[in-house]
PDB file of C-alpha atoms in Angstrom:
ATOM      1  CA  UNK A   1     162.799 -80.182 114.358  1.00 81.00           C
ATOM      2  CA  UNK A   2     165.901 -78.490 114.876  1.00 86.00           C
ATOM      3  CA  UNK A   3     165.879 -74.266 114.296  1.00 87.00           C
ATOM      4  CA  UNK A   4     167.897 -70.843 115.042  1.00 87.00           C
ATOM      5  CA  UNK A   5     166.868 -68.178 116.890  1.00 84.00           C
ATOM      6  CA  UNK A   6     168.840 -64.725 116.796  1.00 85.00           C
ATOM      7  CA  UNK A   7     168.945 -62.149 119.329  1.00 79.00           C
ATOM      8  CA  UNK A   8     170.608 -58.834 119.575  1.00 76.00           C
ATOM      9  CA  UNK A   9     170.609 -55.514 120.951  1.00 74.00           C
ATOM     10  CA  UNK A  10     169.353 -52.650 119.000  1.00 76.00           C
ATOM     11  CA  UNK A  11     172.666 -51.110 119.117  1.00 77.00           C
ATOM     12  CA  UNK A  12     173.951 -54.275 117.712  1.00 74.00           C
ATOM     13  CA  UNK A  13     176.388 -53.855 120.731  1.00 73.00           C
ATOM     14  CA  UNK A  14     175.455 -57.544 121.582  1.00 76.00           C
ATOM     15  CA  UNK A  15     174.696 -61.078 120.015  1.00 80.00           C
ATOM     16  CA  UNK A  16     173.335 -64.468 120.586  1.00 84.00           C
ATOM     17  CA  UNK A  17     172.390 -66.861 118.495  1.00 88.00           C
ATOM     18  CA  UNK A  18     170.825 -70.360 119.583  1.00 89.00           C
ATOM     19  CA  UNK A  19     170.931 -73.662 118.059  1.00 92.00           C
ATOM     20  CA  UNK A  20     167.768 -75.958 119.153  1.00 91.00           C
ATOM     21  CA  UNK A  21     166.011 -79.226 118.863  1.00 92.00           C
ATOM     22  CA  UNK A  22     162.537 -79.533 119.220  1.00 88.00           C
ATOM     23  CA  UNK A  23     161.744 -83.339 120.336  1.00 93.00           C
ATOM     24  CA  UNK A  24     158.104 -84.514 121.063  1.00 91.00           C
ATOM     25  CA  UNK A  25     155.963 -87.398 121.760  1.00 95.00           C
ATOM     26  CA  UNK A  26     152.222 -87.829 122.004  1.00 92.00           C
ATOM     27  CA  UNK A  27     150.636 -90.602 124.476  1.00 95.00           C
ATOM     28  CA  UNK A  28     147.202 -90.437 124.416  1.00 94.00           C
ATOM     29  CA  UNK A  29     145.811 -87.012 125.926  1.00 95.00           C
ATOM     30  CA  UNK A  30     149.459 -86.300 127.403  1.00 96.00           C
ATOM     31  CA  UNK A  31     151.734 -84.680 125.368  1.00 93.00           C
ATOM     32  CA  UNK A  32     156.025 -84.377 126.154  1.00 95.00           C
ATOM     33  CA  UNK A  33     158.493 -82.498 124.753  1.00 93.00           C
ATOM     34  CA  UNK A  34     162.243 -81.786 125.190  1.00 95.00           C
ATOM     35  CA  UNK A  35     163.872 -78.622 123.608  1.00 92.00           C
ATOM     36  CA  UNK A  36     167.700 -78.496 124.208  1.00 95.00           C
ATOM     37  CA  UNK A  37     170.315 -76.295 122.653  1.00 93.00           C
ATOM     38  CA  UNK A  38     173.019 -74.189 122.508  1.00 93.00           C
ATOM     39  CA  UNK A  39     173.522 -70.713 123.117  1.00 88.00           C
ATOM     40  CA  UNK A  40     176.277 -68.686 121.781  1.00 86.00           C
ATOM     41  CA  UNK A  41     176.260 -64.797 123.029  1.00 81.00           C
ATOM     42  CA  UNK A  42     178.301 -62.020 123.304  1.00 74.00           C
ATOM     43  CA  UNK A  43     180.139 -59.066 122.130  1.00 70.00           C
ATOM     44  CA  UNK A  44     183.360 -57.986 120.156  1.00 68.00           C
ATOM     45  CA  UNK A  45     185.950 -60.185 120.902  1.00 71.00           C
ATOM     46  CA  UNK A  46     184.150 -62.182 123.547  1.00 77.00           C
ATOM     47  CA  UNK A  47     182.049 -65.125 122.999  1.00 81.00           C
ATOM     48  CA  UNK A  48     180.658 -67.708 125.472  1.00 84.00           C
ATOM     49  CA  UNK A  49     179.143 -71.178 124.645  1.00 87.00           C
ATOM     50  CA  UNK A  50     176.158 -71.722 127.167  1.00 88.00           C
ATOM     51  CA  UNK A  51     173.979 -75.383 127.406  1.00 93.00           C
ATOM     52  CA  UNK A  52     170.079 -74.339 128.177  1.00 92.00           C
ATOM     53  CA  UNK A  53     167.344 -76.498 128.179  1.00 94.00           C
ATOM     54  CA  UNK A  54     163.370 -76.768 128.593  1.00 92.00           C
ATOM     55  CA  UNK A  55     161.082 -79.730 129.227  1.00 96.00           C
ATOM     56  CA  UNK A  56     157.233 -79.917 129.551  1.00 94.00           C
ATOM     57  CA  UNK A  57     154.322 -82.417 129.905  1.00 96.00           C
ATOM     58  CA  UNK A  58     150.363 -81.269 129.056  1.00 95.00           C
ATOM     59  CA  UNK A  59     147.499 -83.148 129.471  1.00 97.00           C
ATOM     60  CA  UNK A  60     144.829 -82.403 126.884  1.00 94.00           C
ATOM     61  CA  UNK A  61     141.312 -81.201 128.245  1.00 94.00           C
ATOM     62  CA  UNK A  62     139.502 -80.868 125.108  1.00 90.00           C
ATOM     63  CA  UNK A  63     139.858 -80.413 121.530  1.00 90.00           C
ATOM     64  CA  UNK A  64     141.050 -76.726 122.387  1.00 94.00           C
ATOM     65  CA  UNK A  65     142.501 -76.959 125.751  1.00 96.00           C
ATOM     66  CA  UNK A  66     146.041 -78.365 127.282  1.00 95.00           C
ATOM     67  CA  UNK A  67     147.603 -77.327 130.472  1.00 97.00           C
ATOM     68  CA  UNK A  68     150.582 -78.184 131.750  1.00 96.00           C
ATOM     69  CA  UNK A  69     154.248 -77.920 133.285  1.00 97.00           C
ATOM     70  CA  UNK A  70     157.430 -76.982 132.088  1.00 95.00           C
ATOM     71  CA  UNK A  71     160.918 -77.117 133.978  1.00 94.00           C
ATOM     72  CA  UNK A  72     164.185 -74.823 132.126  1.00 91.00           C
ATOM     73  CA  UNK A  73     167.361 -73.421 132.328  1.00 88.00           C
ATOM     74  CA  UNK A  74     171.019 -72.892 132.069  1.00 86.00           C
ATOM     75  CA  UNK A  75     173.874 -71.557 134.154  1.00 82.00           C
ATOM     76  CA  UNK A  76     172.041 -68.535 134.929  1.00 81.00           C
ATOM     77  CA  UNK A  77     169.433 -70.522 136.781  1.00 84.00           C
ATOM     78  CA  UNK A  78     166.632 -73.164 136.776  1.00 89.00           C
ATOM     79  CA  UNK A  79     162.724 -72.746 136.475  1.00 91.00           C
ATOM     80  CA  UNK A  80     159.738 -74.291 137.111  1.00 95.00           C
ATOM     81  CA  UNK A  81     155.613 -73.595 136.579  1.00 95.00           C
ATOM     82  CA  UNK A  82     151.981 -73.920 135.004  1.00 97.00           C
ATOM     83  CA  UNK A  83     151.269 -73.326 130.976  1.00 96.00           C
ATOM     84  CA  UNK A  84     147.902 -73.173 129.563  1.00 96.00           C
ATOM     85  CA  UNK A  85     147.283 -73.538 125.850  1.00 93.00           C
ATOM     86  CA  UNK A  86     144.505 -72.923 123.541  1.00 95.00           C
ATOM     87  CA  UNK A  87     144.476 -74.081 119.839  1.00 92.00           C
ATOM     88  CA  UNK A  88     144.465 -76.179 117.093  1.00 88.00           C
ATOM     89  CA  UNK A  89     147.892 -77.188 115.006  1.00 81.00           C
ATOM     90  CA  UNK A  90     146.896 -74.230 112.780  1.00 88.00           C
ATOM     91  CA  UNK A  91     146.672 -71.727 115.022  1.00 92.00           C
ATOM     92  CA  UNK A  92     147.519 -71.449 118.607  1.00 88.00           C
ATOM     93  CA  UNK A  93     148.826 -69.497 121.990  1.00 94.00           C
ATOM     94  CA  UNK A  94     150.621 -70.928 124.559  1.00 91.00           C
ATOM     95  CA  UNK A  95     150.667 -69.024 128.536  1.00 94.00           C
ATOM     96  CA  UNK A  96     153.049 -69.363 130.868  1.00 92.00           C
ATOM     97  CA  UNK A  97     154.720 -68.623 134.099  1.00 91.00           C
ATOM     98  CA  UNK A  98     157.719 -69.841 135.860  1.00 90.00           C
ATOM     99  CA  UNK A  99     159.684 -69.233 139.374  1.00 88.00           C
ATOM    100  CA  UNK A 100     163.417 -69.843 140.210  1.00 86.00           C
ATOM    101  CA  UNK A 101     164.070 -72.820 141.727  1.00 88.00           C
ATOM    102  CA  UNK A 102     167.891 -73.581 143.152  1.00 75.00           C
ATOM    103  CA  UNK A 103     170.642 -71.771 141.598  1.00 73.00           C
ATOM    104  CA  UNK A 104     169.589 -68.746 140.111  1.00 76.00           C
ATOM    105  CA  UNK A 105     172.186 -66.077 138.909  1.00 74.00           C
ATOM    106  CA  UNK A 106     172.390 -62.488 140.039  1.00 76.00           C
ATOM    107  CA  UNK A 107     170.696 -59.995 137.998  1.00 74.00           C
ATOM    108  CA  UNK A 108     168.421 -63.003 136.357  1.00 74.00           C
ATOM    109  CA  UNK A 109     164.187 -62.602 137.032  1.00 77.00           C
ATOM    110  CA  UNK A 110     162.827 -64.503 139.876  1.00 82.00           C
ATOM    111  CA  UNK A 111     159.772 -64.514 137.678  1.00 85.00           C
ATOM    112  CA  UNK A 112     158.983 -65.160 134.268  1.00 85.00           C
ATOM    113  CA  UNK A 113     156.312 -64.358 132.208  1.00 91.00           C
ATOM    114  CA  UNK A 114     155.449 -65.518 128.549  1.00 87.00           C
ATOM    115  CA  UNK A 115     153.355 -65.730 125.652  1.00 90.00           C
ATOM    116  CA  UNK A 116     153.679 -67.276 122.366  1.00 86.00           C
ATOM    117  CA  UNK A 117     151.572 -67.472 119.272  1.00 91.00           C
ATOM    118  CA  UNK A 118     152.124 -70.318 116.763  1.00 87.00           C
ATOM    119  CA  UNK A 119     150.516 -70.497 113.188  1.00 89.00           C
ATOM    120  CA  UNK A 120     150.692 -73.873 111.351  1.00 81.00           C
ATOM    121  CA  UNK A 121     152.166 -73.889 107.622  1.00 80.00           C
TER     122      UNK A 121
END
């Protein structure tokens, strides 16, 4: 799958928009997927091109249950940790947590936090 994402400030003083591939593969009860892309941000008159990436591996528990690890990053660092999802293809919400590992840039989190809700078309 490859997608668009768009982000901005509120004051529309800022912009970013990333290009992304989602790639996956299914082994059994483990589960593998790759999401590279592109990130261009910025503000009048100055743009910057930035590589990011994330990776992550579940192993399936039950018909309901996966948990996990995911590694990501860019230039403005690299992170590690656990996810824990719950859900069917139709309808499901991912948990997650990751810390800094290596490089990671002033003024980025030591910690993140996330949740995500997907619904199936």
């Amino acid at each position: 799958m490859l997608y668009l994402e768009y982000k901005g400030k509120a004051d529309l003083s800022e912009h970013a928009i990333e290009a992304k591939a989602l790639l996956t593969q299914t082994f059994g009860r483990y589960h593998l997927a790759a999401n590279p892309g592109v990130e261009l941000e910025g503000e009048e008159g100055s743009w910057e091109l930035e590589p990011e990436y994330a990776i992550g591996l579940t192993y399936r528990k039950g018909r309901l249950l996966r948990l996990g690890v995911e590694a990501k990053g860019s230039s403005a660092g690299h992170y590690v940790g656990p996810v824990i999802a719950h859900g069917t293809e139709k309808f499901w919400v991912t948990l997650g947590s990751a810390v800094g590992i290596a490089q990671v840039e002033a003024g980025a989190p030591e910690l993140q936090l996330r949740a995500l809700v997907g619904v199936g078309l």
